[in-house]
Amino acid sequence: MLVNGDEGNVGGAQLQQILIAKELVERGHDVVFVENDAPEKTEQTVDGIRVVLKRDFGDSNVAVRTTVRAVETIQALRRVGPDVCYLRVLNFDLLPLTVYCSVTGTRLVYGFAHDSEVTDDPVTLGQWANYETYKRLVWRALSRADALIAQNERQRSAAVRRFGPDVSLVPNGYPIPDETPHADIRRADRPVVLWVATLRDWKRPGLVLDLADEIPDADFVIVGGRADENPDLYDEIEREAGERDNVRFEGFVPYAEVDSYFAAADVFLNTSTDEGFPNTFLQAWAHRTPVASLNVDPSGILADSEAGFCADDEFDVLVEILNSLITDAEWRADYSDAAFEYFRENHSIDHIASKYEGILTGKGRK
């Protein structure tokens, strides 16, 4: 996203790192991203952020890939000479990063990206999750970090139980948007329910189709790109969406254009099994769009505020929530205003970046 504009899927963790990095640059900090190389990438400086590339060797066998990746990561860090290293999303890079920081005395900060990262079954470890030795190395590396950052209270509590008390709670942030044009996704006066995510199994996009069958008076719009781990799911959802009159499948939409979908929607829908703190919640609230979530409710925000609703993984309850939101425009408007006020007071990127600045520099409260 940073180097190549809007090409390709952008995950929530990457988006947060870019937003926070831009804020830190504006405050006078030098920020460097170390990324895996790819044919379309070049080393450059974008929006004040320097991008350094390292070779990945993703198609080689495990022994070669891990050895080369460790060496490449450490060499890239030696080129940069950072005062603090920050990583978000568990992957192999954490191990050479920990070695580098231990040897050089560099401050190491890790931010949890997904609730499963603090469980015994971290989905973000992917193919590595079957290797108990690898998982033990990851937990040991995290226990050696100078600071850990959780996105929600459930995540923080689990991290404290596993790694000790020094875990900071910092939710995600998002810029307060300027006036955004509305995407052309509305048919007459029919309400629009929007779903935005990369099409992954644990995001459960198939449930959007089931909800569309249950609620024929609303139009459901699916926005999301293909996931590498299960590319066939994208084709399956696209095909089945085409069989329904009230489902519109948009596929991948560039980040610069996706805000217009949030601005045009009446309700934002989340069907994931769990997440840390969805950026899509912030995008929805920033555009005065209330959230209807099947199971994800970071820190109980939906239960404790009027920013939306959580069905506690009860499909029938979610159907009732959506029916109420789409049929009562006045009630929906009240929740729209409340969603924006909650966002403005708690999740502006300036507010969140200040918290990160303190933790990264070692001057913030734990």
mmCIF file of C-alpha atoms in Angstrom:
data_model
loop_
_atom_site.group_PDB
_atom_site.id
_atom_site.type_symbol
_atom_site.label_atom_id
_atom_site.label_comp_id
_atom_site.label_asym_id
_atom_site.label_seq_id
_atom_site.Cartn_x
_atom_site.Cartn_y
_atom_site.Cartn_z
ATOM 1 C CA MET A 1 0.000 0.000 0.000
ATOM 2 C CA LEU A 2 2.777 2.427 0.930
ATOM 3 C CA VAL A 3 5.118 1.625 -1.968
ATOM 4 C CA ASN A 4 2.606 0.593 -4.616
ATOM 5 C CA GLY A 5 -0.330 2.871 -3.959
ATOM 6 C CA ASP A 6 -3.548 0.883 -3.792
ATOM 7 C CA GLU A 7 -2.476 -2.306 -5.520
ATOM 8 C CA GLY A 8 -3.118 -5.572 -3.701
ATOM 9 C CA ASN A 9 -4.847 -6.457 -0.473
ATOM 10 C CA VAL A 10 -4.000 -4.408 2.590
ATOM 11 C CA GLY A 11 -4.498 -6.003 5.985
ATOM 12 C CA GLY A 12 -5.546 -4.138 9.096
ATOM 13 C CA ALA A 13 -2.124 -4.440 10.721
ATOM 14 C CA GLN A 14 -0.382 -2.927 7.698
ATOM 15 C CA LEU A 15 -2.880 -0.082 7.527
ATOM 16 C CA GLN A 16 -2.393 0.788 11.195
ATOM 17 C CA GLN A 17 1.387 0.794 10.845
ATOM 18 C CA ILE A 18 1.193 3.155 7.892
ATOM 19 C CA LEU A 19 -1.224 5.548 9.610
ATOM 20 C CA ILE A 20 0.838 5.629 12.815
ATOM 21 C CA ALA A 21 4.105 5.988 10.893
ATOM 22 C CA LYS A 22 2.820 9.009 8.975
ATOM 23 C CA GLU A 23 1.817 10.677 12.245
ATOM 24 C CA LEU A 24 5.236 9.974 13.768
ATOM 25 C CA VAL A 25 7.000 11.424 10.722
ATOM 26 C CA GLU A 26 4.969 14.612 11.097
ATOM 27 C CA ARG A 27 6.198 14.803 14.698
ATOM 28 C CA GLY A 28 9.828 14.711 13.597
ATOM 29 C CA HIS A 29 10.682 11.020 14.028
ATOM 30 C CA ASP A 30 12.670 9.063 11.433
ATOM 31 C CA VAL A 31 10.604 6.032 10.400
ATOM 32 C CA VAL A 32 11.891 3.099 8.333
ATOM 33 C CA PHE A 33 9.860 0.135 7.071
ATOM 34 C CA VAL A 34 11.778 -3.117 6.469
ATOM 35 C CA GLU A 35 9.748 -5.203 4.023
ATOM 36 C CA ASN A 36 10.127 -8.414 2.043
ATOM 37 C CA ASP A 37 11.208 -7.722 -1.510
ATOM 38 C CA ALA A 38 8.949 -8.315 -4.511
ATOM 39 C CA PRO A 39 9.342 -7.667 -8.256
ATOM 40 C CA GLU A 40 7.117 -4.581 -8.142
ATOM 41 C CA LYS A 41 8.880 -2.985 -5.146
ATOM 42 C CA THR A 42 11.798 -0.561 -5.027
ATOM 43 C CA GLU A 43 13.614 1.016 -2.119
ATOM 44 C CA GLN A 44 12.376 4.571 -1.796
ATOM 45 C CA THR A 45 11.015 7.187 0.572
ATOM 46 C CA VAL A 46 7.236 7.660 0.591
ATOM 47 C CA ASP A 47 5.507 10.350 2.664
ATOM 48 C CA GLY A 48 8.704 10.708 4.671
ATOM 49 C CA ILE A 49 8.896 6.961 5.406
ATOM 50 C CA ARG A 50 12.029 5.195 4.145
ATOM 51 C CA VAL A 51 11.416 1.700 2.736
ATOM 52 C CA VAL A 52 14.222 -0.881 2.960
ATOM 53 C CA LEU A 53 13.776 -4.237 1.212
ATOM 54 C CA LYS A 54 15.079 -7.692 2.129
ATOM 55 C CA ARG A 55 14.954 -10.918 0.128
ATOM 56 C CA ASP A 56 12.267 -13.432 1.103
ATOM 57 C CA PHE A 57 12.946 -16.726 -0.770
ATOM 58 C CA GLY A 58 9.343 -17.773 -0.157
ATOM 59 C CA ASP A 59 9.414 -20.634 -2.693
ATOM 60 C CA SER A 60 12.449 -22.436 -1.258
ATOM 61 C CA ASN A 61 12.377 -25.280 1.276
ATOM 62 C CA VAL A 62 11.890 -24.491 4.955
ATOM 63 C CA ALA A 63 15.545 -24.851 5.967
ATOM 64 C CA VAL A 64 16.805 -22.542 3.227
ATOM 65 C CA ARG A 65 13.959 -20.065 3.641
ATOM 66 C CA THR A 66 14.366 -19.659 7.397
ATOM 67 C CA THR A 67 18.153 -19.373 7.248
ATOM 68 C CA VAL A 68 18.192 -16.836 4.441
ATOM 69 C CA ARG A 69 15.299 -14.860 5.904
ATOM 70 C CA ALA A 70 17.022 -14.609 9.281
ATOM 71 C CA VAL A 71 20.260 -13.408 7.698
ATOM 72 C CA GLU A 72 18.445 -10.965 5.410
ATOM 73 C CA THR A 73 16.443 -9.527 8.314
ATOM 74 C CA ILE A 74 19.514 -8.951 10.480
ATOM 75 C CA GLN A 75 21.464 -7.445 7.573
ATOM 76 C CA ALA A 76 18.595 -5.065 6.813
ATOM 77 C CA LEU A 77 18.454 -4.008 10.469
ATOM 78 C CA ARG A 78 22.216 -3.382 10.475
ATOM 79 C CA ARG A 79 21.763 -1.111 7.456
ATOM 80 C CA VAL A 80 19.080 0.867 9.271
ATOM 81 C CA GLY A 81 20.591 0.978 12.770
ATOM 82 C CA PRO A 82 17.277 1.639 14.554
ATOM 83 C CA ASP A 83 16.776 2.970 18.083
ATOM 84 C CA VAL A 84 13.590 0.923 18.426
ATOM 85 C CA CYS A 85 12.126 -1.995 16.454
ATOM 86 C CA TYR A 86 8.369 -2.492 16.183
ATOM 87 C CA LEU A 87 6.608 -5.545 14.742
ATOM 88 C CA ARG A 88 2.915 -6.294 14.366
ATOM 89 C CA VAL A 89 1.595 -9.744 13.287
ATOM 90 C CA LEU A 90 3.398 -12.893 14.391
ATOM 91 C CA ASN A 91 5.769 -14.237 11.773
ATOM 92 C CA PHE A 92 9.260 -15.671 11.530
ATOM 93 C CA ASP A 93 10.856 -12.207 11.457
ATOM 94 C CA LEU A 94 10.220 -11.924 15.202
ATOM 95 C CA LEU A 95 13.022 -14.420 15.896
ATOM 96 C CA PRO A 96 15.935 -12.700 14.094
ATOM 97 C CA LEU A 97 14.507 -9.365 15.228
ATOM 98 C CA THR A 98 14.735 -10.505 18.859
ATOM 99 C CA VAL A 99 18.310 -11.712 18.354
ATOM 100 C CA TYR A 100 19.321 -8.388 16.803
ATOM 101 C CA CYS A 101 17.705 -6.337 19.565
ATOM 102 C CA SER A 102 19.238 -8.514 22.305
ATOM 103 C CA VAL A 103 22.759 -8.211 20.871
ATOM 104 C CA THR A 104 22.580 -4.482 20.106
ATOM 105 C CA GLY A 105 20.488 -3.368 23.073
ATOM 106 C CA THR A 106 17.802 -2.018 20.746
ATOM 107 C CA ARG A 107 14.332 -1.492 22.200
ATOM 108 C CA LEU A 108 11.845 -4.118 20.925
ATOM 109 C CA VAL A 109 8.099 -3.457 20.852
ATOM 110 C CA TYR A 110 5.497 -5.946 19.622
ATOM 111 C CA GLY A 111 1.851 -5.174 18.883
ATOM 112 C CA PHE A 112 -0.666 -8.029 18.867
ATOM 113 C CA ALA A 113 -2.666 -8.037 15.634
ATOM 114 C CA HIS A 114 -5.162 -10.821 16.296
ATOM 115 C CA ASP A 115 -6.815 -12.256 19.401
ATOM 116 C CA SER A 116 -5.570 -15.742 18.522
ATOM 117 C CA GLU A 117 -1.964 -14.578 18.955
ATOM 118 C CA VAL A 118 -2.384 -14.817 22.726
ATOM 119 C CA THR A 119 -3.875 -18.331 22.573
ATOM 120 C CA ASP A 120 -2.350 -21.775 21.982
ATOM 121 C CA ASP A 121 -3.582 -21.714 18.375
ATOM 122 C CA PRO A 122 -2.357 -18.496 16.717
ATOM 123 C CA VAL A 123 -3.851 -18.437 13.220
ATOM 124 C CA THR A 124 -1.307 -15.829 12.124
ATOM 125 C CA LEU A 125 1.512 -18.384 12.444
ATOM 126 C CA GLY A 126 -0.056 -20.195 9.485
ATOM 127 C CA GLN A 127 1.919 -23.232 8.362
ATOM 128 C CA TRP A 128 4.339 -22.806 11.241
ATOM 129 C CA ALA A 129 1.654 -23.369 13.873
ATOM 130 C CA ASN A 130 2.190 -27.153 13.677
ATOM 131 C CA TYR A 131 5.731 -26.838 14.971
ATOM 132 C CA GLU A 132 5.654 -26.781 18.781
ATOM 133 C CA THR A 133 9.325 -25.834 18.920
ATOM 134 C CA TYR A 134 8.663 -22.834 16.715
ATOM 135 C CA LYS A 135 5.761 -21.717 18.885
ATOM 136 C CA ARG A 136 7.890 -22.002 22.023
ATOM 137 C CA LEU A 137 10.538 -19.820 20.381
ATOM 138 C CA VAL A 138 7.882 -17.252 19.488
ATOM 139 C CA TRP A 139 6.527 -17.135 23.047
ATOM 140 C CA ARG A 140 10.065 -16.803 24.416
ATOM 141 C CA ALA A 141 10.790 -13.958 22.004
ATOM 142 C CA LEU A 142 7.624 -12.130 23.025
ATOM 143 C CA SER A 143 8.500 -12.533 26.697
ATOM 144 C CA ARG A 144 11.816 -10.758 25.991
ATOM 145 C CA ALA A 145 10.191 -7.740 24.313
ATOM 146 C CA ASP A 146 10.589 -4.384 26.062
ATOM 147 C CA ALA A 147 6.925 -3.568 25.500
ATOM 148 C CA LEU A 148 3.815 -5.390 24.314
ATOM 149 C CA ILE A 149 0.730 -3.646 22.933
ATOM 150 C CA ALA A 150 -2.790 -5.107 22.897
ATOM 151 C CA GLN A 151 -5.695 -3.737 20.856
ATOM 152 C CA ASN A 152 -8.522 -4.680 23.214
ATOM 153 C CA GLU A 153 -9.104 -5.661 26.843
ATOM 154 C CA ARG A 154 -9.661 -9.351 26.104
ATOM 155 C CA GLN A 155 -6.365 -9.442 24.218
ATOM 156 C CA ARG A 156 -4.545 -7.551 26.978
ATOM 157 C CA SER A 157 -5.855 -9.835 29.731
ATOM 158 C CA ALA A 158 -4.784 -12.967 27.847
ATOM 159 C CA ALA A 159 -1.361 -11.456 27.108
ATOM 160 C CA VAL A 160 -0.867 -10.577 30.776
ATOM 161 C CA ARG A 161 -1.619 -14.173 31.782
ATOM 162 C CA ARG A 162 0.922 -15.501 29.290
ATOM 163 C CA PHE A 163 3.663 -12.859 29.305
ATOM 164 C CA GLY A 164 3.308 -10.856 32.511
ATOM 165 C CA PRO A 165 1.779 -7.529 33.575
ATOM 166 C CA ASP A 166 3.615 -5.098 31.294
ATOM 167 C CA VAL A 167 1.112 -5.030 28.427
ATOM 168 C CA SER A 168 -0.227 -1.691 27.187
ATOM 169 C CA LEU A 169 -3.762 -1.300 25.847
ATOM 170 C CA VAL A 170 -3.909 0.877 22.729
ATOM 171 C CA PRO A 171 -6.860 0.514 20.321
ATOM 172 C CA ASN A 172 -6.625 1.251 16.626
ATOM 173 C CA GLY A 173 -6.877 4.735 15.178
ATOM 174 C CA TYR A 174 -8.111 6.288 11.959
ATOM 175 C CA PRO A 175 -8.077 9.795 10.448
ATOM 176 C CA ILE A 176 -11.227 11.881 10.716
ATOM 177 C CA PRO A 177 -12.282 11.935 7.047
ATOM 178 C CA ASP A 178 -13.017 14.905 4.864
ATOM 179 C CA GLU A 179 -16.267 14.934 2.925
ATOM 180 C CA THR A 180 -16.357 11.622 1.044
ATOM 181 C CA PRO A 181 -18.324 10.958 -2.163
ATOM 182 C CA HIS A 182 -20.749 8.050 -1.907
ATOM 183 C CA ALA A 183 -20.180 4.909 -3.947
ATOM 184 C CA ASP A 184 -22.990 4.101 -6.375
ATOM 185 C CA ILE A 185 -24.295 1.031 -4.521
ATOM 186 C CA ARG A 186 -27.857 2.053 -3.669
ATOM 187 C CA ARG A 187 -31.020 0.943 -5.482
ATOM 188 C CA ALA A 188 -33.846 3.443 -4.958
ATOM 189 C CA ASP A 189 -34.702 3.605 -1.249
ATOM 190 C CA ARG A 190 -33.448 0.140 -0.327
ATOM 191 C CA PRO A 191 -31.135 0.055 2.727
ATOM 192 C CA VAL A 192 -27.537 -1.053 2.164
ATOM 193 C CA VAL A 193 -25.630 -3.462 4.414
ATOM 194 C CA LEU A 194 -21.878 -3.385 3.702
ATOM 195 C CA TRP A 195 -19.314 -6.156 4.349
ATOM 196 C CA VAL A 196 -15.611 -5.361 3.819
ATOM 197 C CA ALA A 197 -12.726 -7.798 4.385
ATOM 198 C CA THR A 198 -10.275 -10.030 2.581
ATOM 199 C CA LEU A 199 -12.208 -13.225 1.800
ATOM 200 C CA ARG A 200 -10.793 -15.647 4.367
ATOM 201 C CA ASP A 201 -12.449 -18.649 5.995
ATOM 202 C CA TRP A 202 -12.415 -17.144 9.493
ATOM 203 C CA LYS A 203 -14.046 -13.962 8.159
ATOM 204 C CA ARG A 204 -17.040 -16.180 7.238
ATOM 205 C CA PRO A 205 -18.190 -14.324 4.087
ATOM 206 C CA GLY A 206 -20.663 -17.107 3.312
ATOM 207 C CA LEU A 207 -22.803 -15.870 6.191
ATOM 208 C CA VAL A 208 -23.426 -12.654 4.263
ATOM 209 C CA LEU A 209 -25.250 -14.734 1.667
ATOM 210 C CA ASP A 210 -27.278 -16.461 4.377
ATOM 211 C CA LEU A 211 -28.233 -13.087 5.853
ATOM 212 C CA ALA A 212 -29.246 -11.819 2.426
ATOM 213 C CA ASP A 213 -31.610 -14.781 2.113
ATOM 214 C CA GLU A 214 -33.119 -13.968 5.518
ATOM 215 C CA ILE A 215 -33.468 -10.229 4.827
ATOM 216 C CA PRO A 216 -34.663 -9.753 1.226
ATOM 217 C CA ASP A 217 -35.625 -6.102 1.810
ATOM 218 C CA ALA A 218 -31.986 -4.995 2.147
ATOM 219 C CA ASP A 219 -29.149 -4.963 -0.362
ATOM 220 C CA PHE A 220 -25.895 -6.581 0.769
ATOM 221 C CA VAL A 221 -22.613 -5.366 -0.729
ATOM 222 C CA ILE A 222 -19.464 -7.512 -0.453
ATOM 223 C CA VAL A 223 -16.089 -5.778 -0.838
ATOM 224 C CA GLY A 224 -12.865 -7.752 -0.514
ATOM 225 C CA GLY A 225 -9.930 -9.299 -2.282
ATOM 226 C CA ARG A 226 -8.720 -12.858 -2.734
ATOM 227 C CA ALA A 227 -6.751 -14.509 0.114
ATOM 228 C CA ASP A 228 -3.609 -16.439 -0.812
ATOM 229 C CA GLU A 229 -4.361 -19.310 1.574
ATOM 230 C CA ASN A 230 -7.766 -20.113 0.027
ATOM 231 C CA PRO A 231 -8.208 -18.365 -3.333
ATOM 232 C CA ASP A 232 -11.152 -20.586 -4.299
ATOM 233 C CA LEU A 233 -13.313 -19.030 -1.578
ATOM 234 C CA TYR A 234 -13.337 -15.767 -3.526
ATOM 235 C CA ASP A 235 -14.682 -17.484 -6.647
ATOM 236 C CA GLU A 236 -17.277 -19.391 -4.621
ATOM 237 C CA ILE A 237 -18.658 -16.260 -2.948
ATOM 238 C CA GLU A 238 -18.633 -14.316 -6.214
ATOM 239 C CA ARG A 239 -20.583 -17.087 -7.953
ATOM 240 C CA GLU A 240 -23.166 -17.482 -5.194
ATOM 241 C CA ALA A 241 -23.584 -13.720 -4.833
ATOM 242 C CA GLY A 242 -24.438 -13.556 -8.526
ATOM 243 C CA GLU A 243 -27.330 -15.948 -7.900
ATOM 244 C CA ARG A 244 -29.043 -13.477 -5.537
ATOM 245 C CA ASP A 245 -30.868 -10.304 -6.534
ATOM 246 C CA ASN A 246 -30.027 -8.494 -3.294
ATOM 247 C CA VAL A 247 -26.274 -9.202 -3.162
ATOM 248 C CA ARG A 248 -23.698 -7.124 -4.988
ATOM 249 C CA PHE A 249 -20.159 -8.527 -5.188
ATOM 250 C CA GLU A 250 -17.597 -5.769 -5.758
ATOM 251 C CA GLY A 251 -14.431 -7.797 -5.188
ATOM 252 C CA PHE A 252 -11.227 -5.935 -4.457
ATOM 253 C CA VAL A 253 -11.581 -2.164 -4.071
ATOM 254 C CA PRO A 254 -8.463 0.042 -3.637
ATOM 255 C CA TYR A 255 -8.019 1.542 -0.198
ATOM 256 C CA ALA A 256 -8.351 5.086 -1.561
ATOM 257 C CA GLU A 257 -11.837 4.259 -2.852
ATOM 258 C CA VAL A 258 -13.245 2.075 -0.083
ATOM 259 C CA ASP A 259 -14.248 4.989 2.170
ATOM 260 C CA SER A 260 -16.907 5.907 -0.368
ATOM 261 C CA TYR A 261 -18.578 2.545 0.310
ATOM 262 C CA PHE A 262 -18.675 3.174 4.049
ATOM 263 C CA ALA A 263 -20.123 6.619 3.401
ATOM 264 C CA ALA A 264 -22.890 5.150 1.229
ATOM 265 C CA ALA A 265 -23.851 2.255 3.523
ATOM 266 C CA ASP A 266 -26.558 2.254 6.178
ATOM 267 C CA VAL A 267 -25.034 -0.538 8.274
ATOM 268 C CA PHE A 268 -21.600 -2.163 8.381
ATOM 269 C CA LEU A 269 -21.591 -5.939 8.899
ATOM 270 C CA ASN A 270 -18.839 -8.068 10.476
ATOM 271 C CA THR A 271 -19.087 -11.883 10.488
ATOM 272 C CA SER A 272 -15.582 -12.881 11.665
ATOM 273 C CA THR A 273 -14.994 -15.523 14.321
ATOM 274 C CA ASP A 274 -12.715 -13.088 16.157
ATOM 275 C CA GLU A 275 -10.389 -10.161 15.460
ATOM 276 C CA GLY A 276 -8.193 -7.813 17.438
ATOM 277 C CA PHE A 277 -9.730 -4.454 16.601
ATOM 278 C CA PRO A 278 -11.129 -4.244 13.062
ATOM 279 C CA ASN A 279 -10.064 -1.138 11.159
ATOM 280 C CA THR A 280 -13.345 -1.478 9.317
ATOM 281 C CA PHE A 281 -15.193 -0.589 12.531
ATOM 282 C CA LEU A 282 -13.296 2.704 12.597
ATOM 283 C CA GLN A 283 -13.932 3.348 8.912
ATOM 284 C CA ALA A 284 -17.633 2.743 9.456
ATOM 285 C CA TRP A 285 -17.886 4.952 12.547
ATOM 286 C CA ALA A 286 -15.872 7.712 10.870
ATOM 287 C CA HIS A 287 -18.596 7.842 8.216
ATOM 288 C CA ARG A 288 -21.466 7.654 10.728
ATOM 289 C CA THR A 289 -22.262 4.040 9.868
ATOM 290 C CA PRO A 290 -23.277 1.838 12.825
ATOM 291 C CA VAL A 291 -21.816 -1.667 13.141
ATOM 292 C CA ALA A 292 -23.704 -4.967 13.336
ATOM 293 C CA SER A 293 -21.248 -7.671 14.398
ATOM 294 C CA LEU A 294 -21.901 -11.374 14.705
ATOM 295 C CA ASN A 295 -19.175 -12.074 17.275
ATOM 296 C CA VAL A 296 -16.433 -9.422 17.327
ATOM 297 C CA ASP A 297 -16.772 -6.783 20.059
ATOM 298 C CA PRO A 298 -13.350 -5.392 21.037
ATOM 299 C CA SER A 299 -13.255 -4.427 24.725
ATOM 300 C CA GLY A 300 -17.062 -4.638 24.819
ATOM 301 C CA ILE A 301 -17.432 -1.368 22.917
ATOM 302 C CA LEU A 302 -20.586 -2.417 21.093
ATOM 303 C CA ALA A 303 -22.158 -3.670 24.301
ATOM 304 C CA ASP A 304 -21.296 -0.506 26.248
ATOM 305 C CA SER A 305 -21.887 2.213 23.657
ATOM 306 C CA GLU A 306 -24.333 3.096 20.895
ATOM 307 C CA ALA A 307 -21.764 2.577 18.137
ATOM 308 C CA GLY A 308 -23.469 -0.645 17.085
ATOM 309 C CA PHE A 309 -24.471 -4.121 18.197
ATOM 310 C CA CYS A 310 -22.910 -7.540 18.766
ATOM 311 C CA ALA A 311 -24.968 -10.736 18.466
ATOM 312 C CA ASP A 312 -22.571 -12.876 20.552
ATOM 313 C CA ASP A 313 -22.251 -15.352 17.671
ATOM 314 C CA GLU A 314 -26.023 -15.932 17.501
ATOM 315 C CA PHE A 315 -27.085 -15.830 13.849
ATOM 316 C CA ASP A 316 -30.791 -15.329 14.613
ATOM 317 C CA VAL A 317 -29.976 -12.423 16.920
ATOM 318 C CA LEU A 318 -27.941 -10.808 14.151
ATOM 319 C CA VAL A 319 -30.919 -11.134 11.793
ATOM 320 C CA GLU A 320 -33.083 -9.310 14.350
ATOM 321 C CA ILE A 321 -30.472 -6.567 14.777
ATOM 322 C CA LEU A 322 -30.171 -5.983 11.041
ATOM 323 C CA ASN A 323 -33.930 -5.983 10.544
ATOM 324 C CA SER A 324 -34.316 -3.343 13.254
ATOM 325 C CA LEU A 325 -31.574 -1.139 11.835
ATOM 326 C CA ILE A 326 -32.801 -1.224 8.247
ATOM 327 C CA THR A 327 -36.489 -0.689 9.034
ATOM 328 C CA ASP A 328 -36.250 2.144 11.591
ATOM 329 C CA ALA A 329 -34.470 5.064 9.915
ATOM 330 C CA GLU A 330 -34.826 7.386 12.916
ATOM 331 C CA TRP A 331 -33.361 4.831 15.298
ATOM 332 C CA ARG A 332 -30.544 4.130 12.843
ATOM 333 C CA ALA A 333 -29.785 7.861 12.600
ATOM 334 C CA ASP A 334 -29.383 8.068 16.383
ATOM 335 C CA TYR A 335 -26.865 5.235 16.293
ATOM 336 C CA SER A 336 -25.095 6.828 13.327
ATOM 337 C CA ASP A 337 -24.474 10.031 15.288
ATOM 338 C CA ALA A 338 -23.433 8.096 18.399
ATOM 339 C CA ALA A 339 -20.992 6.003 16.361
ATOM 340 C CA PHE A 340 -19.235 9.089 15.008
ATOM 341 C CA GLU A 341 -19.018 10.758 18.419
ATOM 342 C CA TYR A 342 -17.531 7.623 19.953
ATOM 343 C CA PHE A 343 -14.984 7.426 17.127
ATOM 344 C CA ARG A 344 -14.025 11.111 17.373
ATOM 345 C CA GLU A 345 -13.487 10.977 21.124
ATOM 346 C CA ASN A 346 -11.568 7.688 21.270
ATOM 347 C CA HIS A 347 -9.984 6.706 17.964
ATOM 348 C CA SER A 348 -8.659 9.721 16.078
ATOM 349 C CA ILE A 349 -5.232 8.799 14.697
ATOM 350 C CA ASP A 350 -3.619 11.790 16.424
ATOM 351 C CA HIS A 351 -4.800 10.514 19.813
ATOM 352 C CA ILE A 352 -3.658 6.935 19.142
ATOM 353 C CA ALA A 353 -0.283 7.972 17.685
ATOM 354 C CA SER A 354 0.495 9.880 20.889
ATOM 355 C CA LYS A 355 0.096 6.655 22.857
ATOM 356 C CA TYR A 356 2.357 4.780 20.445
ATOM 357 C CA GLU A 357 4.932 7.552 20.568
ATOM 358 C CA GLY A 358 5.206 7.197 24.333
ATOM 359 C CA ILE A 359 5.545 3.408 24.240
ATOM 360 C CA LEU A 360 8.013 3.314 21.344
ATOM 361 C CA THR A 361 10.288 5.884 22.980
ATOM 362 C CA GLY A 362 9.957 4.267 26.396
ATOM 363 C CA LYS A 363 8.368 7.371 27.899
ATOM 364 C CA GLY A 364 4.746 6.227 27.939
ATOM 365 C CA ARG A 365 2.850 4.457 30.674
ATOM 366 C CA LYS A 366 2.621 0.688 30.521
#
